[in-house]
Amino acid sequence: MLSFSTAALFASILFGSVQAVPVQLGKRIDQTISASTTAWEQACITAGGTRDTCSNVAVTAFTSLQESGAVCDQQNGADSMIDLAKQLNNTGDMIRLAQIFAQQPRNSPDKSQVPYCQVAPKNAELNGLFHCQFSGSNFSVFSGDQTGNVPLGLTSLNPAGSCPANPEGPIPDGVQLNTLVTEPIAASSSVGNATASPVVAIAQASATSSVAPAASVLSCSVQAEGVN
């Protein structure tokens, strides 16, 4: 017969082993958000930015990926990344990485799809870009007030969860887009539908030019949809 102390020790070990097993509630999708801007921050420092300046912009940007972030916070963060790139006269890696960041999937507290920003970006380099969704998302529902269920300028999105950098579909849960792609616009990208392709074309042009006005994404998408 077990003594009280032996029984207590056994119970403690058993409880500890149970506690060590991760609990899978299946109610959220998240990621290591800081990894989304690590490469950009290093490119920023290499370009001559101070560690504090580069870090402050990066932290503000990756914090937007949390489920508490407002719908346009991610785009605003990417705009700030591009603003600093231009200040440092680095329109190569820093802008490319900011464009990829703008398409990183965001955390979802309940596996609902995260809605899309419905405001044009400040920098033309972000025209036509929007975040992918994680593959574990419930593709029949969006969170929020249902006003951003289609990316700005598009009439539909096919396949669901895709983005210009990854037009084949959504991103595996928790994975960083910057580990899967090196360019913000895939060579074969035609995300959306037949009426939406001009939007992607604008984004492709913006990746190499900062001259085009941000509003052009709206005018081209309206014309493409047959509205005079």
PDB file of C-alpha atoms in Angstrom:
ATOM      1  CA  MET A   1       0.000   0.000   0.000  1.00  0.00           C
ATOM      2  CA  LEU A   2       1.354   3.439  -0.960  1.00  0.00           C
ATOM      3  CA  SER A   3       2.258   5.800   1.839  1.00  0.00           C
ATOM      4  CA  PHE A   4       0.678   9.244   1.810  1.00  0.00           C
ATOM      5  CA  SER A   5       3.955  10.900   0.756  1.00  0.00           C
ATOM      6  CA  THR A   6       4.488   8.428  -2.099  1.00  0.00           C
ATOM      7  CA  ALA A   7       0.934   8.892  -3.328  1.00  0.00           C
ATOM      8  CA  ALA A   8       1.291  12.649  -3.165  1.00  0.00           C
ATOM      9  CA  LEU A   9       4.537  12.506  -5.157  1.00  0.00           C
ATOM     10  CA  PHE A  10       2.933  10.293  -7.807  1.00  0.00           C
ATOM     11  CA  ALA A  11      -0.038  12.649  -8.093  1.00  0.00           C
ATOM     12  CA  SER A  12       2.282  15.629  -8.418  1.00  0.00           C
ATOM     13  CA  ILE A  13       4.266  13.986 -11.233  1.00  0.00           C
ATOM     14  CA  LEU A  14       1.073  12.986 -13.043  1.00  0.00           C
ATOM     15  CA  PHE A  15      -0.368  16.498 -12.742  1.00  0.00           C
ATOM     16  CA  GLY A  16       2.870  18.019 -13.988  1.00  0.00           C
ATOM     17  CA  SER A  17       2.945  15.772 -17.045  1.00  0.00           C
ATOM     18  CA  VAL A  18      -0.630  16.710 -17.889  1.00  0.00           C
ATOM     19  CA  GLN A  19       0.170  20.387 -17.527  1.00  0.00           C
ATOM     20  CA  ALA A  20       3.148  20.016 -19.874  1.00  0.00           C
ATOM     21  CA  VAL A  21       0.905  18.821 -22.717  1.00  0.00           C
ATOM     22  CA  PRO A  22      -0.214  21.820 -24.812  1.00  0.00           C
ATOM     23  CA  VAL A  23      -3.942  22.351 -24.894  1.00  0.00           C
ATOM     24  CA  GLN A  24      -5.312  22.653 -28.436  1.00  0.00           C
ATOM     25  CA  LEU A  25      -8.529  24.615 -28.234  1.00  0.00           C
ATOM     26  CA  GLY A  26      -8.808  25.125 -31.982  1.00  0.00           C
ATOM     27  CA  LYS A  27     -10.194  28.620 -31.537  1.00  0.00           C
ATOM     28  CA  ARG A  28      -7.378  30.870 -32.722  1.00  0.00           C
ATOM     29  CA  ILE A  29      -4.595  31.214 -35.261  1.00  0.00           C
ATOM     30  CA  ASP A  30      -1.495  33.162 -34.315  1.00  0.00           C
ATOM     31  CA  GLN A  31       2.187  33.501 -35.150  1.00  0.00           C
ATOM     32  CA  THR A  32       5.509  34.949 -33.997  1.00  0.00           C
ATOM     33  CA  ILE A  33       4.643  38.438 -35.178  1.00  0.00           C
ATOM     34  CA  SER A  34       8.136  39.914 -34.671  1.00  0.00           C
ATOM     35  CA  ALA A  35       9.482  37.571 -37.363  1.00  0.00           C
ATOM     36  CA  SER A  36       7.462  39.469 -39.966  1.00  0.00           C
ATOM     37  CA  THR A  37       9.772  42.508 -39.822  1.00  0.00           C
ATOM     38  CA  THR A  38      13.133  40.998 -38.804  1.00  0.00           C
ATOM     39  CA  ALA A  39      14.606  41.087 -42.322  1.00  0.00           C
ATOM     40  CA  TRP A  40      13.253  44.592 -42.957  1.00  0.00           C
ATOM     41  CA  GLU A  41      14.761  45.884 -39.713  1.00  0.00           C
ATOM     42  CA  GLN A  42      18.170  44.468 -40.647  1.00  0.00           C
ATOM     43  CA  ALA A  43      17.924  46.042 -44.111  1.00  0.00           C
ATOM     44  CA  CYS A  44      17.035  49.327 -42.426  1.00  0.00           C
ATOM     45  CA  ILE A  45      20.127  49.235 -40.206  1.00  0.00           C
ATOM     46  CA  THR A  46      22.299  48.250 -43.171  1.00  0.00           C
ATOM     47  CA  ALA A  47      20.927  51.262 -45.066  1.00  0.00           C
ATOM     48  CA  GLY A  48      22.099  53.594 -42.307  1.00  0.00           C
ATOM     49  CA  GLY A  49      19.086  53.798 -40.035  1.00  0.00           C
ATOM     50  CA  THR A  50      19.729  53.800 -36.297  1.00  0.00           C
ATOM     51  CA  ARG A  51      18.791  50.669 -34.404  1.00  0.00           C
ATOM     52  CA  ASP A  52      16.215  52.574 -32.353  1.00  0.00           C
ATOM     53  CA  THR A  53      14.595  54.207 -35.378  1.00  0.00           C
ATOM     54  CA  CYS A  54      14.409  50.977 -37.355  1.00  0.00           C
ATOM     55  CA  SER A  55      13.173  49.028 -34.328  1.00  0.00           C
ATOM     56  CA  ASN A  56      10.453  51.535 -33.464  1.00  0.00           C
ATOM     57  CA  VAL A  57       8.990  51.385 -36.966  1.00  0.00           C
ATOM     58  CA  ALA A  58       9.269  47.583 -37.038  1.00  0.00           C
ATOM     59  CA  VAL A  59       7.593  47.112 -33.643  1.00  0.00           C
ATOM     60  CA  THR A  60       4.688  49.373 -34.550  1.00  0.00           C
ATOM     61  CA  ALA A  61       4.268  47.463 -37.804  1.00  0.00           C
ATOM     62  CA  PHE A  62       4.366  43.912 -36.466  1.00  0.00           C
ATOM     63  CA  THR A  63       2.103  44.800 -33.530  1.00  0.00           C
ATOM     64  CA  SER A  64      -0.597  45.481 -36.118  1.00  0.00           C
ATOM     65  CA  LEU A  65      -0.740  41.749 -36.839  1.00  0.00           C
ATOM     66  CA  GLN A  66      -2.303  41.089 -33.445  1.00  0.00           C
ATOM     67  CA  GLU A  67      -6.026  40.414 -33.389  1.00  0.00           C
ATOM     68  CA  SER A  68      -6.534  43.713 -31.555  1.00  0.00           C
ATOM     69  CA  GLY A  69      -5.134  45.716 -34.490  1.00  0.00           C
ATOM     70  CA  ALA A  70      -7.495  47.959 -36.440  1.00  0.00           C
ATOM     71  CA  VAL A  71      -8.322  46.908 -39.981  1.00  0.00           C
ATOM     72  CA  CYS A  72      -5.898  49.365 -41.665  1.00  0.00           C
ATOM     73  CA  ASP A  73      -3.096  49.244 -39.060  1.00  0.00           C
ATOM     74  CA  GLN A  74      -1.064  46.720 -41.061  1.00  0.00           C
ATOM     75  CA  GLN A  75      -1.185  48.871 -44.189  1.00  0.00           C
ATOM     76  CA  ASN A  76      -0.302  51.949 -42.127  1.00  0.00           C
ATOM     77  CA  GLY A  77       2.667  50.065 -40.697  1.00  0.00           C
ATOM     78  CA  ALA A  78       3.837  49.116 -44.182  1.00  0.00           C
ATOM     79  CA  ASP A  79       3.454  52.755 -45.256  1.00  0.00           C
ATOM     80  CA  SER A  80       5.722  53.822 -42.378  1.00  0.00           C
ATOM     81  CA  MET A  81       8.277  51.199 -43.399  1.00  0.00           C
ATOM     82  CA  ILE A  82       8.316  52.608 -46.934  1.00  0.00           C
ATOM     83  CA  ASP A  83       8.468  56.202 -45.672  1.00  0.00           C
ATOM     84  CA  LEU A  84      11.647  55.379 -43.753  1.00  0.00           C
ATOM     85  CA  ALA A  85      13.087  53.499 -46.729  1.00  0.00           C
ATOM     86  CA  LYS A  86      12.705  56.624 -48.853  1.00  0.00           C
ATOM     87  CA  GLN A  87      14.265  58.796 -46.154  1.00  0.00           C
ATOM     88  CA  LEU A  88      17.279  56.484 -46.186  1.00  0.00           C
ATOM     89  CA  ASN A  89      17.350  56.421 -50.002  1.00  0.00           C
ATOM     90  CA  ASN A  90      16.862  52.668 -49.889  1.00  0.00           C
ATOM     91  CA  THR A  91      14.156  51.869 -52.423  1.00  0.00           C
ATOM     92  CA  GLY A  92      15.312  48.281 -52.926  1.00  0.00           C
ATOM     93  CA  ASP A  93      15.221  45.713 -50.151  1.00  0.00           C
ATOM     94  CA  MET A  94      13.397  47.849 -47.595  1.00  0.00           C
ATOM     95  CA  ILE A  95      10.477  48.584 -49.910  1.00  0.00           C
ATOM     96  CA  ARG A  96      10.347  45.012 -51.232  1.00  0.00           C
ATOM     97  CA  LEU A  97      10.227  43.638 -47.683  1.00  0.00           C
ATOM     98  CA  ALA A  98       7.604  46.203 -46.661  1.00  0.00           C
ATOM     99  CA  GLN A  99       5.451  45.095 -49.607  1.00  0.00           C
ATOM    100  CA  ILE A 100       5.741  41.483 -48.458  1.00  0.00           C
ATOM    101  CA  PHE A 101       4.940  42.495 -44.870  1.00  0.00           C
ATOM    102  CA  ALA A 102       1.741  44.171 -46.081  1.00  0.00           C
ATOM    103  CA  GLN A 103       0.567  40.730 -47.254  1.00  0.00           C
ATOM    104  CA  GLN A 104       1.435  38.746 -44.108  1.00  0.00           C
ATOM    105  CA  PRO A 105      -1.643  37.023 -42.632  1.00  0.00           C
ATOM    106  CA  ARG A 106      -2.917  38.482 -39.367  1.00  0.00           C
ATOM    107  CA  ASN A 107      -3.800  36.712 -36.140  1.00  0.00           C
ATOM    108  CA  SER A 108      -7.385  35.553 -35.775  1.00  0.00           C
ATOM    109  CA  PRO A 109      -8.922  34.927 -32.333  1.00  0.00           C
ATOM    110  CA  ASP A 110     -11.641  32.620 -33.631  1.00  0.00           C
ATOM    111  CA  LYS A 111     -10.343  31.416 -37.030  1.00  0.00           C
ATOM    112  CA  SER A 112     -12.578  33.890 -38.865  1.00  0.00           C
ATOM    113  CA  GLN A 113     -10.992  35.573 -41.875  1.00  0.00           C
ATOM    114  CA  VAL A 114      -9.514  38.995 -41.105  1.00  0.00           C
ATOM    115  CA  PRO A 115     -11.205  41.796 -43.110  1.00  0.00           C
ATOM    116  CA  TYR A 116      -9.319  43.937 -45.626  1.00  0.00           C
ATOM    117  CA  CYS A 117      -8.513  47.641 -45.384  1.00  0.00           C
ATOM    118  CA  GLN A 118     -10.837  49.724 -47.551  1.00  0.00           C
ATOM    119  CA  VAL A 119      -8.633  52.842 -47.687  1.00  0.00           C
ATOM    120  CA  ALA A 120      -5.991  53.433 -50.371  1.00  0.00           C
ATOM    121  CA  PRO A 121      -2.408  53.361 -49.028  1.00  0.00           C
ATOM    122  CA  LYS A 122      -0.243  56.467 -48.725  1.00  0.00           C
ATOM    123  CA  ASN A 123       2.558  55.018 -50.863  1.00  0.00           C
ATOM    124  CA  ALA A 124       1.901  53.865 -54.426  1.00  0.00           C
ATOM    125  CA  GLU A 125       4.193  50.878 -53.847  1.00  0.00           C
ATOM    126  CA  LEU A 126       1.388  49.312 -51.779  1.00  0.00           C
ATOM    127  CA  ASN A 127      -1.352  49.764 -54.389  1.00  0.00           C
ATOM    128  CA  GLY A 128      -3.198  46.519 -55.027  1.00  0.00           C
ATOM    129  CA  LEU A 129      -1.538  44.665 -52.135  1.00  0.00           C
ATOM    130  CA  PHE A 130      -3.497  43.043 -49.300  1.00  0.00           C
ATOM    131  CA  HIS A 131      -2.902  40.374 -46.678  1.00  0.00           C
ATOM    132  CA  CYS A 132      -3.230  36.668 -47.262  1.00  0.00           C
ATOM    133  CA  GLN A 133      -5.258  34.580 -44.810  1.00  0.00           C
ATOM    134  CA  PHE A 134      -3.996  31.568 -42.873  1.00  0.00           C
ATOM    135  CA  SER A 135      -5.058  28.211 -44.298  1.00  0.00           C
ATOM    136  CA  GLY A 136      -6.818  27.182 -41.074  1.00  0.00           C
ATOM    137  CA  SER A 137      -9.266  30.066 -41.390  1.00  0.00           C
ATOM    138  CA  ASN A 138     -12.987  29.534 -41.685  1.00  0.00           C
ATOM    139  CA  PHE A 139     -13.448  30.729 -45.262  1.00  0.00           C
ATOM    140  CA  SER A 140     -17.199  31.097 -44.873  1.00  0.00           C
ATOM    141  CA  VAL A 141     -17.015  33.967 -42.396  1.00  0.00           C
ATOM    142  CA  PHE A 142     -15.156  37.219 -41.655  1.00  0.00           C
ATOM    143  CA  SER A 143     -14.725  38.896 -38.295  1.00  0.00           C
ATOM    144  CA  GLY A 144     -15.911  42.452 -37.691  1.00  0.00           C
ATOM    145  CA  ASP A 145     -18.753  44.415 -39.253  1.00  0.00           C
ATOM    146  CA  GLN A 146     -18.558  42.701 -42.672  1.00  0.00           C
ATOM    147  CA  THR A 147     -17.484  45.853 -44.526  1.00  0.00           C
ATOM    148  CA  GLY A 148     -14.087  44.587 -45.671  1.00  0.00           C
ATOM    149  CA  ASN A 149     -14.803  41.107 -46.953  1.00  0.00           C
ATOM    150  CA  VAL A 150     -13.218  41.805 -50.365  1.00  0.00           C
ATOM    151  CA  PRO A 151      -9.880  43.607 -50.905  1.00  0.00           C
ATOM    152  CA  LEU A 152     -10.068  47.238 -52.032  1.00  0.00           C
ATOM    153  CA  GLY A 153     -10.663  47.501 -55.783  1.00  0.00           C
ATOM    154  CA  LEU A 154     -11.724  43.872 -56.278  1.00  0.00           C
ATOM    155  CA  THR A 155     -15.188  42.406 -56.799  1.00  0.00           C
ATOM    156  CA  SER A 156     -14.194  38.949 -55.545  1.00  0.00           C
ATOM    157  CA  LEU A 157     -11.112  37.007 -54.482  1.00  0.00           C
ATOM    158  CA  ASN A 158     -10.297  33.615 -55.955  1.00  0.00           C
ATOM    159  CA  PRO A 159      -8.869  31.538 -54.461  1.00  0.00           C
ATOM    160  CA  ALA A 160     -10.012  32.659 -51.035  1.00  0.00           C
ATOM    161  CA  GLY A 161      -7.184  33.564 -48.691  1.00  0.00           C
ATOM    162  CA  SER A 162      -4.693  34.312 -51.472  1.00  0.00           C
ATOM    163  CA  CYS A 163      -2.746  37.520 -52.053  1.00  0.00           C
ATOM    164  CA  PRO A 164      -0.575  38.882 -54.902  1.00  0.00           C
ATOM    165  CA  ALA A 165       2.603  37.389 -53.430  1.00  0.00           C
ATOM    166  CA  ASN A 166       0.978  33.969 -53.046  1.00  0.00           C
ATOM    167  CA  PRO A 167      -1.813  33.694 -55.632  1.00  0.00           C
ATOM    168  CA  GLU A 168      -2.136  29.931 -55.231  1.00  0.00           C
ATOM    169  CA  GLY A 169      -4.037  30.278 -51.953  1.00  0.00           C
ATOM    170  CA  PRO A 170      -3.699  30.907 -48.215  1.00  0.00           C
ATOM    171  CA  ILE A 171      -0.556  30.588 -46.078  1.00  0.00           C
ATOM    172  CA  PRO A 172       0.036  27.646 -43.694  1.00  0.00           C
ATOM    173  CA  ASP A 173      -0.971  28.566 -40.148  1.00  0.00           C
ATOM    174  CA  GLY A 174       1.693  30.498 -38.255  1.00  0.00           C
ATOM    175  CA  VAL A 175       4.123  30.678 -41.195  1.00  0.00           C
ATOM    176  CA  GLN A 176       5.792  33.916 -42.264  1.00  0.00           C
ATOM    177  CA  LEU A 177       5.196  34.899 -45.876  1.00  0.00           C
ATOM    178  CA  ASN A 178       8.774  36.201 -46.093  1.00  0.00           C
ATOM    179  CA  THR A 179      10.012  32.619 -45.688  1.00  0.00           C
ATOM    180  CA  LEU A 180       7.941  31.463 -48.667  1.00  0.00           C
ATOM    181  CA  VAL A 181       8.439  34.250 -51.207  1.00  0.00           C
ATOM    182  CA  THR A 182      11.106  36.787 -52.110  1.00  0.00           C
ATOM    183  CA  GLU A 183       9.005  39.033 -54.358  1.00  0.00           C
ATOM    184  CA  PRO A 184       5.829  40.935 -53.423  1.00  0.00           C
ATOM    185  CA  ILE A 185       4.084  40.073 -56.694  1.00  0.00           C
ATOM    186  CA  ALA A 186       4.255  36.528 -58.015  1.00  0.00           C
ATOM    187  CA  ALA A 187       5.077  36.283 -61.719  1.00  0.00           C
ATOM    188  CA  SER A 188       1.844  34.367 -62.303  1.00  0.00           C
ATOM    189  CA  SER A 189      -0.313  36.547 -60.064  1.00  0.00           C
ATOM    190  CA  SER A 190      -3.833  37.242 -61.267  1.00  0.00           C
ATOM    191  CA  VAL A 191      -5.454  37.345 -57.843  1.00  0.00           C
ATOM    192  CA  GLY A 192      -9.148  38.146 -57.804  1.00  0.00           C
ATOM    193  CA  ASN A 193     -11.270  37.765 -60.911  1.00  0.00           C
ATOM    194  CA  ALA A 194     -11.171  38.935 -64.515  1.00  0.00           C
ATOM    195  CA  THR A 195     -12.325  42.422 -63.556  1.00  0.00           C
ATOM    196  CA  ALA A 196      -9.665  42.771 -60.894  1.00  0.00           C
ATOM    197  CA  SER A 197      -6.516  42.115 -62.906  1.00  0.00           C
ATOM    198  CA  PRO A 198      -5.771  45.836 -63.528  1.00  0.00           C
ATOM    199  CA  VAL A 199      -5.362  46.285 -59.768  1.00  0.00           C
ATOM    200  CA  VAL A 200      -2.626  43.666 -59.676  1.00  0.00           C
ATOM    201  CA  ALA A 201      -1.000  45.262 -62.709  1.00  0.00           C
ATOM    202  CA  ILE A 202      -0.867  48.586 -60.876  1.00  0.00           C
ATOM    203  CA  ALA A 203       0.790  46.924 -57.883  1.00  0.00           C
ATOM    204  CA  GLN A 204       3.363  45.318 -60.156  1.00  0.00           C
ATOM    205  CA  ALA A 205       4.200  48.685 -61.685  1.00  0.00           C
ATOM    206  CA  SER A 206       4.337  50.309 -58.258  1.00  0.00           C
ATOM    207  CA  ALA A 207       6.911  47.789 -57.084  1.00  0.00           C
ATOM    208  CA  THR A 208       9.442  49.482 -59.355  1.00  0.00           C
ATOM    209  CA  SER A 209       8.090  53.039 -59.380  1.00  0.00           C
ATOM    210  CA  SER A 210       6.957  55.493 -56.709  1.00  0.00           C
ATOM    211  CA  VAL A 211       5.557  58.015 -59.190  1.00  0.00           C
ATOM    212  CA  ALA A 212       2.052  56.639 -59.772  1.00  0.00           C
ATOM    213  CA  PRO A 213      -0.586  58.304 -57.558  1.00  0.00           C
ATOM    214  CA  ALA A 214      -2.201  56.101 -54.932  1.00  0.00           C
ATOM    215  CA  ALA A 215      -5.695  56.943 -56.203  1.00  0.00           C
ATOM    216  CA  SER A 216      -4.999  55.244 -59.532  1.00  0.00           C
ATOM    217  CA  VAL A 217      -5.836  51.865 -58.047  1.00  0.00           C
ATOM    218  CA  LEU A 218      -9.374  53.092 -57.491  1.00  0.00           C
ATOM    219  CA  SER A 219      -9.951  54.600 -60.920  1.00  0.00           C
ATOM    220  CA  CYS A 220      -8.587  51.588 -62.761  1.00  0.00           C
ATOM    221  CA  SER A 221     -10.611  49.116 -60.710  1.00  0.00           C
ATOM    222  CA  VAL A 222     -13.816  51.104 -61.275  1.00  0.00           C
ATOM    223  CA  GLN A 223     -13.242  51.184 -65.024  1.00  0.00           C
ATOM    224  CA  ALA A 224     -12.485  47.483 -64.998  1.00  0.00           C
ATOM    225  CA  GLU A 225     -15.800  46.810 -63.282  1.00  0.00           C
ATOM    226  CA  GLY A 226     -17.669  48.573 -66.074  1.00  0.00           C
ATOM    227  CA  VAL A 227     -18.706  51.664 -64.109  1.00  0.00           C
ATOM    228  CA  ASN A 228     -18.454  54.909 -66.076  1.00  0.00           C
TER     229      ASN A 228
END
